[in-house]
Amino acid sequence: MPAQEGEDAPLLPPDTPLKIMEEEKPLLPGVTVRAATPERLVHLCVESFGDDGDLIDDSEYPSVLFLMHKWFMTSEELGKAFVDIYQSCDETILCTKPGCIHLHSNKGCEIQAYKAKICYAVRYWITNFPVHFDLDTHLKSVIRKFGTLVNSEGNHMFKELIDLSKVPSYDWMRNMSVRPGNSMRHNRKVSLVFNHLEPLELAEHLTWLEYKAFRRINFTDFKNYAMTASLKDNPKLERSIALFNGLSQWIQCMVLSKTTPQQRADVIVKFVNVAKKLRTLKNFNTLMSVVGGLTHSALARLAKTNACIPSETQKTMMEYTELLSSNNNFSNYRKVFNQCPGFKIPILGVHLKDLILLHTALPDRVEGNLINFRKMAQLSQTLKELTKLQNHEAPPVCANMDLVNTLRLSLDLHYTEDEIYELSLAREPRNSLSSVSETPSTPTKPVVFADWLAGVSPPDPNTINKHVHDMVEAVFKNYDHDKDGFISHAEFEAIAGNFPFIDSFCVLDADQDGMISKAEMKTYFFTANCHALRNSFKHDFHEYTYFKPTFCIHCTGLLWGLIKQGWKCKDCGINAHKHCKDLVVMECRSKQHAACNRRLDSVSNGPSPHQDLTYSSKRKMSQRQKRNRVHVGTQTEEAYFTDLSRHINGNWGIRDKLIAENKQLKEKLEQSNEQNIMLKSHLGVIRKNTIAFILEQMDALNIQRDTEV
């Protein structure tokens, strides 16, 4: 317990202008002050230590002061306050030992004992909050000068107490990106394909990403958010929230990317199993994101899909929804979180709200312009949990950096709520099973969705570009088995599952050589990002004349009329009324892309050995071209073109086959043109007959009317 004014040792002169307001009911052990001046708070910190350097009665006061001091003063100012007290000990501390000359060699000197307590307090600060000394150069300079001062007095033992040479480096807190650390020492081989990943592997890598992003948020970031309730100029906090949002949206898109209800249900079951592993890892923040994505209205409305989910999985989802419910201020979560020992990641949004409420309800200073230290003690309980991860060297998981890079890019792709909900309506329209009254017309927030997540912008282009680079390097490292710098169609289909709505192989294969290079894959992700989802609903409608009964894809009504009855999409071929075409919510599956995929499938998967030889030859040809560009100084053009001509001469049969195929296509095109001419002539005949019929009917009506008259 800190020594109070009026006790025997050490004494302060009665005229010392230090004010204090005592706490009637201490909130934490040893925190007996309700409000005080900054100078008095520093004195109380020194008095919390005994002569042996241990805390008196396990007081938590020094911990609260060192954690919360940045709320009302800088670390440099606090460091100087300790130095000032040390230098003024001869005037402020009364030594009752007779004949004492107050040297460090004098045992029992109360002034030297108080100086020792000051050094014990600074040592406690260095040991428990080393991040302050590594990141703040001004504080580091103050403490080094303090050490020089102590050493000049001959107090070598005191000098060792405040030595900064063993302070670890916290350079990683200055960076926005996630870099490999000690947890990467077991870089085991894992699959980068979502369908092959075990729930535990996915949960561990998500936990590693969450841990790296969470621990970068420092005290100042939390303080600024509590005071402004805004993410402006707070990039580290915004990055962590963007990761939360990205995971929730990625889960929704991974589910909605599947075409059948059973496939979507299987993805949901897998993510529920991921949630189980996250709960075991005590990663509550990522658990909140996963459950939030699974309970979002875009998935909750899928009646056919939900009917395929096993009852056991649905029961587990209900349990986690109840655990993370906001009822009674997240009381269920708080109870479970407080009971968890060791490594754990809190729900960021819940505790940020606590900071805002406390800051709004309590003033920083009270009467007499004293620091409201009771408020600091209350805030410290929340900030202690939020900053605890900074001192954890590594999470209890073993991550593979290649998979981490792939996941980072997947979570960085940004979609809007409306885009995801439109895709949900495309998968299961309102009239499929659930009625309009049962389905919300606009997306709603999930049961566990947090308000503080709204308004977070997508990652900046530089961040996405870096993640694209790392992801592409990881893909080629694991799937480019012959290390020639190309990915085949079969390999592409495997890894594309991580990115919902990615374009087909032939779109990424810009030079159409049957393989995707690093440059082609990077260029696609740099420029496309998430446009695949946004463009998937855009149809190229034009007026069309139908020669057989045709129905609208939107309202299912018949397209009436003699000519130009409706509108047809040039790409996917769907039909709609003029007033319905803008309301159509259905993916536009381009025939061109589908045909390209079929051609590529015939090359990579076809049974013909001749086709396999063609594919292999194209691959070797690209390899030779690449080597020739790299080693142009060691190869002659004559040798290169001789090799190339030999390669081409060996494939004349393929060339003849392609010429024959082109000839057949031209004949079919000519036949189609003849059919179009015939249809146009028929249309003219129909038009003439229709007009003649109408005129005959009008003449008949006129004759009938004249007869009646």
XYZ file of C-alpha atoms in Angstrom:
709
model
C 0.000 0.000 0.000
C 1.438 3.431 -0.886
C 2.545 5.493 2.080
C 0.022 8.185 2.962
C 0.702 11.758 3.977
C 1.452 12.009 7.700
C 3.232 8.626 7.968
C 6.715 8.466 9.437
C 8.757 7.599 6.337
C 9.462 9.104 3.974
C 8.073 12.502 4.887
C 7.169 15.419 2.638
C 7.434 19.003 3.825
C 4.035 20.317 4.921
C 4.207 23.191 2.405
C 4.674 20.886 -0.626
C 1.898 21.873 -3.080
C 0.725 18.343 -3.952
C -3.012 17.757 -3.853
C -4.849 14.449 -3.672
C -8.390 13.095 -3.280
C -8.601 9.702 -1.584
C -10.697 6.806 -2.926
C -13.308 5.581 -0.478
C -13.779 2.210 -2.192
C -10.674 1.217 -4.194
C -11.539 -0.168 -7.617
C -8.273 -2.118 -7.837
C -5.807 -3.285 -5.159
C -3.507 -0.449 -4.142
C -5.360 2.232 -6.163
C -6.408 4.380 -3.228
C -6.387 7.719 -5.030
C -9.470 9.131 -6.763
C -7.859 12.260 -8.199
C -4.507 14.036 -7.886
C -2.016 16.254 -9.651
C 0.476 14.549 -12.017
C 3.318 15.209 -9.544
C 1.454 13.517 -6.712
C 0.603 10.540 -8.922
C 4.324 10.015 -9.586
C 5.115 10.184 -5.849
C 2.423 7.603 -5.112
C 3.959 5.314 -7.725
C 7.366 5.510 -6.016
C 5.796 4.848 -2.618
C 4.153 1.659 -3.965
C 7.557 -0.095 -3.800
C 9.243 -1.444 -0.693
C 12.901 -1.184 0.236
C 13.551 -4.537 -1.461
C 12.058 -3.352 -4.765
C 8.885 -5.454 -4.543
C 5.388 -4.016 -4.753
C 3.707 -3.379 -1.422
C 0.653 -5.667 -1.009
C 0.745 -6.481 -4.756
C -0.466 -3.003 -5.594
C -1.777 -2.497 -9.143
C -1.275 1.259 -8.959
C 2.060 1.383 -10.884
C 0.605 -0.792 -13.636
C -2.387 1.547 -14.037
C -0.184 4.669 -14.056
C 2.323 3.363 -16.613
C -0.426 1.994 -18.853
C -2.655 5.086 -18.707
C -0.207 7.985 -18.378
C -0.421 8.797 -22.122
C -4.046 9.780 -21.559
C -2.965 12.954 -19.714
C 0.803 13.366 -20.293
C 3.550 12.136 -22.627
C 6.023 9.402 -21.736
C 8.821 11.944 -21.966
C 7.075 14.130 -19.365
C 6.587 11.159 -17.062
C 10.244 10.181 -17.411
C 11.355 13.732 -16.608
C 9.054 13.718 -13.554
C 10.962 10.741 -12.128
C 14.278 12.476 -12.837
C 13.073 15.690 -11.149
C 11.975 13.788 -8.048
C 15.318 12.013 -7.930
C 17.245 15.278 -8.162
C 15.088 17.016 -5.528
C 15.182 14.223 -2.956
C 17.664 16.140 -0.792
C 15.114 18.970 -0.401
C 11.823 17.055 -0.322
C 12.708 13.944 1.687
C 13.533 14.270 5.401
C 16.230 11.918 6.658
C 15.896 11.177 10.404
C 19.233 9.331 10.736
C 21.598 11.359 12.967
C 24.817 12.561 11.294
C 23.888 11.097 7.905
C 25.659 12.738 4.949
C 23.226 11.079 2.451
C 25.767 9.167 0.369
C 24.891 5.928 -1.417
C 27.241 4.072 0.929
C 25.291 5.223 4.016
C 23.003 2.415 5.112
C 19.704 3.477 6.611
C 19.691 6.839 4.792
C 16.055 7.598 3.958
C 17.010 9.846 1.028
C 19.047 7.049 -0.583
C 16.204 4.595 0.139
C 13.761 6.890 -1.676
C 16.139 7.216 -4.632
C 16.306 3.423 -4.773
C 12.475 3.257 -4.904
C 12.507 5.707 -7.831
C 14.861 3.404 -9.697
C 12.702 0.393 -8.778
C 9.678 2.198 -10.241
C 11.506 2.964 -13.500
C 12.737 -0.652 -13.664
C 9.109 -1.824 -13.294
C 8.152 0.489 -16.153
C 10.932 -0.853 -18.406
C 10.172 -4.494 -17.588
C 6.395 -4.408 -18.005
C 6.054 -1.790 -20.770
C 9.204 -2.115 -22.909
C 7.314 -0.966 -26.009
C 7.265 2.590 -24.619
C 11.055 2.747 -24.570
C 11.659 1.186 -27.979
C 9.173 3.320 -29.918
C 9.622 6.641 -28.088
C 13.094 8.029 -28.762
C 12.506 11.054 -26.505
C 11.714 8.821 -23.519
C 14.733 6.661 -24.283
C 16.954 9.763 -24.266
C 15.535 10.912 -20.907
C 16.176 7.543 -19.238
C 19.708 7.338 -20.621
C 20.490 10.767 -19.178
C 18.935 9.577 -15.931
C 21.302 6.596 -15.953
C 24.253 8.908 -16.503
C 23.124 11.017 -13.541
C 22.768 7.993 -11.260
C 26.142 6.624 -12.337
C 27.847 9.992 -11.650
C 26.774 9.694 -8.020
C 28.477 6.333 -7.728
C 25.192 4.390 -7.555
C 26.240 1.655 -9.990
C 23.614 -0.728 -8.687
C 20.876 1.823 -9.371
C 22.322 2.344 -12.855
C 21.838 -1.346 -13.663
C 18.199 -1.136 -12.604
C 17.351 1.370 -15.344
C 19.531 -0.148 -18.080
C 17.792 -0.122 -21.522
C 20.156 -2.477 -23.329
C 17.811 -5.482 -22.947
C 14.678 -3.777 -24.279
C 13.372 -5.868 -27.218
C 12.669 -4.377 -30.619
C 9.135 -3.403 -31.574
C 9.825 -2.345 -35.158
C 6.958 -4.569 -36.327
C 4.491 -2.128 -34.717
C 5.581 0.576 -37.148
C 4.560 -1.503 -40.167
C 1.106 -2.015 -41.649
C 1.808 -5.300 -43.439
C 2.032 -8.721 -41.854
C 5.546 -10.119 -41.900
C 6.742 -13.586 -40.926
C 8.029 -13.923 -37.372
C 9.088 -16.632 -34.973
C 5.779 -18.411 -35.466
C 6.868 -19.210 -39.038
C 9.727 -21.454 -37.985
C 7.723 -24.568 -38.946
C 6.791 -23.628 -42.509
C 5.067 -26.935 -43.209
C 3.635 -27.865 -46.598
C -0.096 -27.144 -46.859
C -2.609 -26.934 -49.676
C -3.653 -23.492 -50.895
C -6.977 -24.849 -52.188
C -10.020 -24.019 -50.046
C -11.684 -27.389 -50.690
C -8.565 -29.213 -49.440
C -8.038 -27.133 -46.306
C -8.991 -28.657 -42.989
C -11.083 -26.440 -40.654
C -8.263 -26.444 -38.087
C -5.713 -25.250 -40.662
C -7.998 -22.454 -41.806
C -8.779 -21.441 -38.214
C -5.080 -21.365 -37.286
C -4.112 -19.192 -40.232
C -7.009 -16.810 -39.637
C -5.899 -16.583 -36.002
C -2.331 -15.812 -37.088
C -3.579 -12.993 -39.364
C -5.820 -11.633 -36.606
C -3.015 -11.744 -34.050
C -0.577 -9.892 -36.314
C -3.096 -7.158 -37.158
C -4.452 -6.825 -33.598
C -1.136 -6.451 -31.784
C -0.060 -3.563 -34.056
C -2.770 -1.328 -32.600
C -1.138 0.723 -29.853
C -2.444 2.715 -26.898
C -2.568 5.979 -28.848
C -4.739 4.379 -31.551
C -7.266 3.221 -28.949
C -7.196 6.589 -27.197
C -7.831 8.513 -30.427
C -10.760 6.293 -31.327
C -12.275 6.629 -27.849
C -12.053 10.413 -28.035
C -13.252 10.883 -31.623
C -15.332 7.729 -32.299
C -13.830 7.910 -35.800
C -11.303 5.882 -37.792
C -9.898 8.960 -39.512
C -6.081 9.023 -39.370
C -6.125 5.673 -37.574
C -4.819 3.236 -40.236
C -3.842 0.348 -37.949
C -7.235 0.174 -36.299
C -8.939 0.559 -39.666
C -6.809 -2.261 -41.071
C -7.905 -4.617 -38.307
C -11.563 -3.730 -38.849
C -11.170 -4.160 -42.625
C -9.806 -7.659 -41.984
C -12.907 -8.408 -39.884
C -15.232 -7.132 -42.634
C -13.284 -8.887 -45.386
C -13.559 -12.270 -43.677
C -17.300 -11.884 -43.152
C -17.847 -10.959 -46.813
C -15.498 -13.679 -48.080
C -17.529 -16.297 -46.200
C -20.753 -15.041 -47.786
C -19.196 -15.031 -51.256
C -17.671 -18.495 -50.837
C -21.132 -19.835 -49.983
C -22.910 -17.957 -52.764
C -20.312 -18.947 -55.359
C -21.709 -22.497 -55.284
C -24.550 -23.229 -57.683
C -26.556 -25.913 -55.851
C -28.151 -25.769 -52.361
C -26.206 -28.843 -51.204
C -22.884 -27.326 -52.267
C -23.700 -24.106 -50.430
C -24.725 -26.083 -47.337
C -21.399 -27.970 -47.418
C -19.468 -24.683 -47.383
C -21.563 -23.440 -44.447
C -20.871 -26.661 -42.522
C -17.148 -26.220 -43.136
C -17.159 -22.663 -41.793
C -19.138 -23.762 -38.735
C -16.362 -26.278 -38.070
C -13.860 -23.427 -38.498
C -15.843 -21.514 -35.858
C -15.474 -24.460 -33.473
C -11.698 -24.385 -33.874
C -11.625 -20.609 -33.386
C -13.520 -21.044 -30.128
C -10.934 -23.616 -29.022
C -8.133 -21.176 -29.927
C -9.963 -18.461 -27.926
C -9.963 -16.168 -30.962
C -13.252 -14.404 -30.232
C -12.765 -11.564 -32.719
C -12.463 -13.850 -35.752
C -15.221 -16.057 -34.323
C -17.467 -12.982 -34.309
C -16.621 -12.317 -37.952
C -17.306 -15.907 -39.040
C -20.623 -16.163 -37.205
C -21.564 -12.708 -38.445
C -20.973 -13.787 -42.043
C -22.923 -17.032 -41.633
C -25.930 -15.286 -40.026
C -26.042 -12.432 -42.530
C -29.406 -11.990 -44.227
C -27.858 -12.815 -47.612
C -27.356 -16.399 -46.332
C -30.121 -16.624 -43.740
C -32.779 -16.164 -46.439
C -31.591 -19.189 -48.462
C -34.380 -21.625 -47.541
C -33.278 -24.413 -49.892
C -29.697 -24.171 -48.662
C -30.642 -24.103 -44.976
C -32.805 -27.189 -45.489
C -29.645 -29.110 -46.466
C -27.698 -28.134 -43.330
C -27.524 -30.943 -40.717
C -29.409 -30.330 -37.487
C -26.216 -30.696 -35.439
C -24.598 -27.869 -37.391
C -27.670 -25.683 -36.950
C -27.570 -26.351 -33.205
C -23.910 -25.298 -33.059
C -24.727 -22.100 -34.944
C -27.454 -21.267 -32.440
C -25.008 -21.775 -29.558
C -22.443 -19.398 -31.046
C -25.111 -16.858 -31.933
C -26.243 -16.901 -28.306
C -22.632 -16.648 -27.071
C -21.975 -13.544 -29.188
C -25.366 -11.946 -28.732
C -25.426 -8.267 -27.755
C -28.073 -8.942 -25.094
C -27.225 -7.411 -21.699
C -24.178 -5.694 -23.185
C -22.615 -8.942 -24.483
C -22.867 -10.514 -21.016
C -22.461 -14.106 -22.292
C -19.284 -13.258 -24.179
C -17.819 -11.222 -21.303
C -18.360 -14.063 -18.847
C -16.677 -16.646 -21.082
C -13.839 -14.283 -22.059
C -12.976 -13.418 -18.448
C -12.795 -17.115 -17.570
C -10.326 -17.894 -20.382
C -6.676 -18.029 -19.249
C -3.575 -17.490 -21.380
C -3.637 -16.460 -25.032
C -6.943 -14.976 -26.213
C -8.103 -12.381 -28.743
C -11.006 -10.184 -27.588
C -13.827 -8.875 -29.761
C -12.435 -5.505 -30.759
C -15.767 -3.775 -31.310
C -17.189 -4.680 -27.908
C -14.250 -3.224 -26.005
C -13.985 -0.144 -28.227
C -17.559 0.660 -27.287
C -16.604 0.333 -23.620
C -13.848 2.912 -24.117
C -16.219 5.361 -25.809
C -18.870 4.992 -23.093
C -16.376 5.485 -20.258
C -14.751 8.482 -21.912
C -18.127 10.090 -22.595
C -19.513 9.457 -19.109
C -16.473 10.509 -17.035
C -14.385 13.709 -17.282
C -10.602 13.605 -17.544
C -10.237 16.168 -14.753
C -12.271 16.980 -11.665
C -12.423 19.929 -9.267
C -9.123 21.674 -8.744
C -7.978 20.539 -12.206
C -6.911 17.203 -10.724
C -6.439 14.106 -12.902
C -9.489 11.848 -12.582
C -7.518 8.732 -11.721
C -10.625 6.679 -10.974
C -11.490 7.052 -14.665
C -7.954 5.955 -15.544
C -8.373 2.826 -13.400
C -11.653 1.952 -15.113
C -10.221 2.516 -18.588
C -7.145 0.468 -17.719
C -9.216 -2.684 -17.255
C -10.336 -2.504 -20.899
C -7.047 -1.278 -22.373
C -5.120 -3.949 -20.491
C -6.948 -6.643 -22.466
C -6.637 -4.765 -25.755
C -2.868 -4.253 -25.448
C -1.987 -7.586 -23.848
C -1.135 -9.206 -27.202
C 1.784 -6.798 -27.685
C 3.821 -8.800 -25.182
C 2.959 -12.223 -26.669
C 5.883 -13.362 -28.805
C 3.774 -15.739 -30.897
C 0.256 -17.215 -31.005
C -0.200 -20.924 -30.242
C -0.428 -21.792 -33.950
C 1.983 -22.802 -36.709
C 1.342 -20.886 -39.939
C 2.437 -21.335 -43.546
C 3.280 -18.012 -45.167
C 2.117 -19.070 -48.633
C -1.368 -19.809 -47.343
C -1.301 -16.597 -45.297
C -0.573 -14.567 -48.439
C -3.381 -16.268 -50.352
C -5.853 -15.651 -47.535
C -4.814 -12.012 -47.183
C -5.643 -11.305 -50.819
C -8.934 -13.203 -50.576
C -9.960 -11.094 -47.572
C -8.858 -7.838 -49.209
C -11.287 -8.155 -52.129
C -14.036 -5.681 -51.315
C -17.730 -6.214 -52.050
C -20.747 -4.109 -51.140
C -23.746 -5.329 -49.162
C -26.013 -4.778 -52.172
C -23.783 -6.795 -54.506
C -23.741 -9.775 -52.172
C -27.480 -9.589 -51.581
C -28.157 -9.429 -55.328
C -26.156 -12.621 -55.750
C -28.199 -14.223 -52.966
C -31.395 -13.334 -54.830
C -29.909 -14.801 -58.000
C -29.144 -18.103 -56.264
C -32.591 -18.423 -54.683
C -35.161 -15.925 -56.008
C -37.904 -14.791 -53.680
C -40.530 -16.944 -55.322
C -38.434 -20.115 -55.156
C -39.429 -21.250 -51.664
C -39.918 -18.238 -49.442
C -42.549 -15.650 -50.162
C -41.882 -11.965 -50.632
C -43.302 -11.238 -47.203
C -40.788 -13.611 -45.612
C -37.739 -12.198 -47.406
C -36.417 -8.704 -46.732
C -36.185 -6.512 -49.810
C -32.831 -5.122 -48.734
C -29.890 -6.658 -46.891
C -30.132 -6.572 -43.116
C -27.408 -6.841 -40.506
C -26.739 -10.285 -39.011
C -27.613 -11.151 -35.457
C -24.087 -10.535 -34.175
C -23.122 -7.717 -36.539
C -21.426 -4.788 -34.787
C -22.382 -1.193 -35.585
C -18.809 0.035 -35.292
C -17.850 -1.827 -38.484
C -19.892 0.397 -40.774
C -18.150 2.862 -43.021
C -14.779 1.137 -43.234
C -13.210 1.726 -46.632
C -11.590 -1.122 -48.596
C -7.809 -1.563 -48.347
C -5.724 0.979 -50.226
C -4.265 -0.011 -53.643
C -0.714 -0.268 -52.309
C -1.780 -2.808 -49.688
C -3.726 -4.867 -52.232
C -0.846 -4.752 -54.719
C 1.605 -6.015 -52.115
C -0.763 -8.816 -51.152
C -1.249 -9.689 -54.845
C 2.513 -9.988 -55.276
C 2.895 -12.220 -52.207
C -0.100 -14.374 -53.173
C 1.118 -14.941 -56.756
C 4.590 -15.857 -55.492
C 3.005 -18.367 -53.090
C 0.852 -19.913 -55.847
C 3.771 -20.401 -58.222
C 5.966 -21.702 -55.422
C 3.481 -24.480 -54.613
C 1.877 -25.256 -57.996
C 4.514 -24.512 -60.632
C 6.115 -27.922 -60.200
C 8.608 -27.684 -63.064
C 9.549 -24.120 -62.028
C 9.198 -22.695 -65.539
C 7.089 -19.720 -64.462
C 3.710 -20.947 -65.829
C 0.470 -22.328 -64.338
C -1.607 -24.863 -66.284
C -5.387 -24.890 -66.654
C -5.836 -27.786 -64.199
C -3.673 -26.056 -61.577
C -5.600 -22.820 -62.063
C -8.948 -24.523 -61.476
C -7.650 -25.826 -58.141
C -6.511 -22.489 -56.722
C -9.366 -20.423 -58.220
C -11.703 -21.822 -55.577
C -10.265 -19.369 -53.056
C -11.551 -16.416 -55.105
C -15.305 -16.368 -55.703
C -16.350 -14.915 -59.077
C -12.864 -14.934 -60.551
C -12.894 -14.917 -64.359
C -12.212 -18.021 -66.418
C -8.779 -19.338 -67.359
C -8.834 -17.818 -70.848
C -9.399 -14.326 -69.410
C -6.258 -14.510 -67.266
C -4.329 -16.137 -70.132
C -3.897 -12.807 -71.940
C -1.555 -14.057 -74.686
C -3.700 -17.196 -75.235
C -0.738 -19.576 -75.110
C -2.530 -22.104 -72.899
C -0.685 -21.100 -69.718
C -0.774 -18.296 -67.159
C 2.448 -16.512 -66.299
C 3.231 -14.586 -63.130
C 2.867 -11.302 -64.964
C -0.558 -12.262 -66.342
C -1.880 -13.321 -62.950
C -0.550 -10.199 -61.220
C -1.956 -7.921 -63.931
C -5.393 -9.514 -63.612
C -5.609 -9.031 -59.840
C -4.096 -5.540 -59.967
C -6.709 -4.314 -62.446
C -9.714 -6.530 -61.798
C -9.727 -6.733 -57.974
C -13.409 -7.414 -57.320
C -14.922 -6.276 -60.617
C -15.803 -9.859 -61.466
C -18.650 -9.733 -58.956
C -19.795 -6.269 -59.937
C -19.799 -7.062 -63.665
C -21.409 -10.472 -63.295
C -24.890 -8.915 -63.184
C -24.498 -6.610 -66.202
C -26.392 -7.894 -69.252
C -26.095 -6.588 -72.814
C -29.796 -6.437 -73.698
C -31.118 -5.623 -77.194
C -34.579 -5.773 -78.753
C -35.339 -9.128 -80.284
C -38.037 -10.772 -82.419
C -39.098 -14.253 -81.306
C -40.646 -16.873 -83.628
C -41.937 -19.126 -80.858
C -43.596 -18.527 -77.464
C -40.971 -17.114 -75.067
C -41.268 -16.138 -71.414
C -39.668 -13.385 -69.302
C -36.911 -14.570 -66.958
C -37.972 -12.050 -64.308
C -41.772 -12.135 -64.117
C -42.256 -15.447 -66.040
C -44.874 -13.714 -68.228
C -45.270 -14.325 -71.956
C -43.486 -11.931 -74.316
C -46.444 -10.635 -76.403
C -46.432 -9.093 -79.851
C -45.710 -9.806 -83.507
C -42.224 -8.319 -83.743
C -39.662 -7.166 -81.181
C -41.646 -8.739 -78.367
C -38.854 -8.461 -75.775
C -35.181 -7.966 -74.956
C -32.448 -10.617 -75.212
C -28.965 -10.584 -73.660
C -26.278 -10.938 -76.327
C -23.929 -12.709 -73.909
C -25.977 -15.206 -71.913
C -29.197 -15.291 -73.981
C -31.790 -14.627 -71.262
C -35.064 -12.928 -72.261
C -37.086 -10.226 -70.508
C -39.792 -7.608 -70.961
C -38.709 -4.039 -71.601
C -39.940 -3.026 -68.155
C -38.330 -6.093 -66.514
C -34.842 -6.058 -68.025
C -33.511 -3.543 -65.509
C -34.904 -5.623 -62.642
C -33.251 -8.897 -63.629
C -30.975 -10.276 -60.884
C -29.098 -13.137 -62.525
C -25.461 -13.748 -63.318
C -24.482 -13.153 -66.944
C -22.645 -16.294 -68.011
C -20.852 -15.324 -71.195
C -21.100 -17.890 -73.992
C -17.683 -16.856 -75.159
C -16.091 -17.661 -71.799
C -17.995 -20.926 -71.573
C -16.832 -21.963 -75.072
C -13.283 -20.995 -74.176
C -13.468 -23.150 -71.056
C -14.760 -26.075 -73.123
C -11.885 -25.708 -75.565
C -9.367 -25.566 -72.739
C -10.960 -28.584 -71.047
C -10.618 -30.528 -74.294
C -6.921 -29.644 -74.399
C -6.057 -30.376 -70.754
C -8.458 -33.227 -69.982
C -9.242 -34.776 -73.371
C -8.460 -38.439 -73.998
C -6.579 -37.839 -77.244
C -2.809 -38.296 -76.884
C -2.390 -36.054 -79.914
C -4.031 -33.208 -78.011
C -1.795 -33.853 -75.016
C 1.191 -33.624 -77.323
C -0.089 -30.271 -78.599
C -0.405 -28.854 -75.110
C 3.038 -30.113 -74.129
C 4.548 -28.678 -77.305
C 3.026 -25.260 -76.619
C 4.442 -25.332 -73.103
C 7.924 -26.231 -74.364
C 7.712 -23.548 -77.017
C 6.948 -20.900 -74.384
C 9.847 -22.173 -72.296
C 12.222 -21.842 -75.229
C 10.991 -18.334 -75.976
C 11.486 -17.355 -72.353
C 15.023 -18.797 -72.241
C 15.903 -17.067 -75.504
C 14.776 -13.684 -74.108
C 16.831 -14.188 -70.940
C 19.969 -15.602 -72.577
C 19.940 -13.597 -75.793
C 23.655 -12.888 -75.358
C 24.621 -16.595 -75.357
C 22.380 -17.914 -78.139
C 22.364 -17.041 -81.822
C 19.218 -16.117 -83.684
C 19.990 -18.779 -86.290
C 20.018 -21.552 -83.715
C 16.803 -20.305 -82.131
C 14.827 -20.055 -85.373
C 16.155 -23.426 -86.560
C 14.821 -24.991 -83.367
C 11.544 -23.134 -83.741
C 11.081 -24.156 -87.394
C 11.767 -27.791 -86.471
C 9.054 -27.509 -83.804
C 6.549 -26.009 -86.274
C 7.312 -28.595 -89.021
C 6.542 -31.325 -86.536
C 3.018 -29.975 -86.062
C 1.777 -29.552 -89.679
C -0.922 -32.121 -88.996
C -2.304 -29.921 -86.221
C -2.234 -26.908 -88.548
C -4.171 -28.809 -91.257
C -6.745 -29.862 -88.693
C -7.250 -26.286 -87.552
C -7.646 -25.135 -91.196
C -10.277 -27.814 -91.784
C -12.089 -26.793 -88.601
C -12.078 -23.155 -89.707
C -13.500 -24.177 -93.078
C -16.357 -26.006 -91.365
C -17.083 -22.993 -89.192
C -17.210 -20.744 -92.265
C -19.699 -23.105 -93.922
C -21.866 -23.045 -90.807
C -21.669 -19.267 -90.766
C -22.804 -19.111 -94.388
C -25.707 -21.428 -93.588
C -26.672 -19.212 -90.663
C -26.627 -16.158 -92.910
C -28.885 -17.931 -95.420
C -31.277 -18.834 -92.609
C -31.319 -15.211 -91.448
C -32.201 -14.074 -94.986
C -34.971 -16.653 -95.138
C -36.330 -15.579 -91.753
C -36.345 -11.954 -92.853
C -38.324 -12.865 -95.978
C -40.770 -14.870 -93.861
C -41.083 -11.886 -91.556
C -41.983 -9.718 -94.541
C -44.625 -12.184 -95.663
C -46.069 -12.362 -92.139
C -46.174 -8.596 -91.978
C -48.016 -8.347 -95.346
C -50.473 -11.092 -94.397
C -51.112 -9.459 -91.031
C -51.837 -6.074 -92.625
C -54.095 -7.690 -95.250
C -55.968 -9.561 -92.524
C -56.502 -6.397 -90.507
C -57.764 -4.524 -93.588
C -60.183 -7.356 -94.438
C -61.546 -7.312 -90.898
C -62.005 -3.547 -91.049
C -63.832 -3.835 -94.415
C -66.069 -6.545 -93.002
C -66.933 -4.365 -90.015
C -67.739 -1.415 -92.317
C -70.007 -3.591 -94.510
C -71.770 -4.947 -91.446
C -72.312 -1.420 -90.091
C -73.701 -0.199 -93.477
C -76.068 -3.165 -93.608
C -77.411 -2.422 -90.130
C -78.015 1.202 -91.102
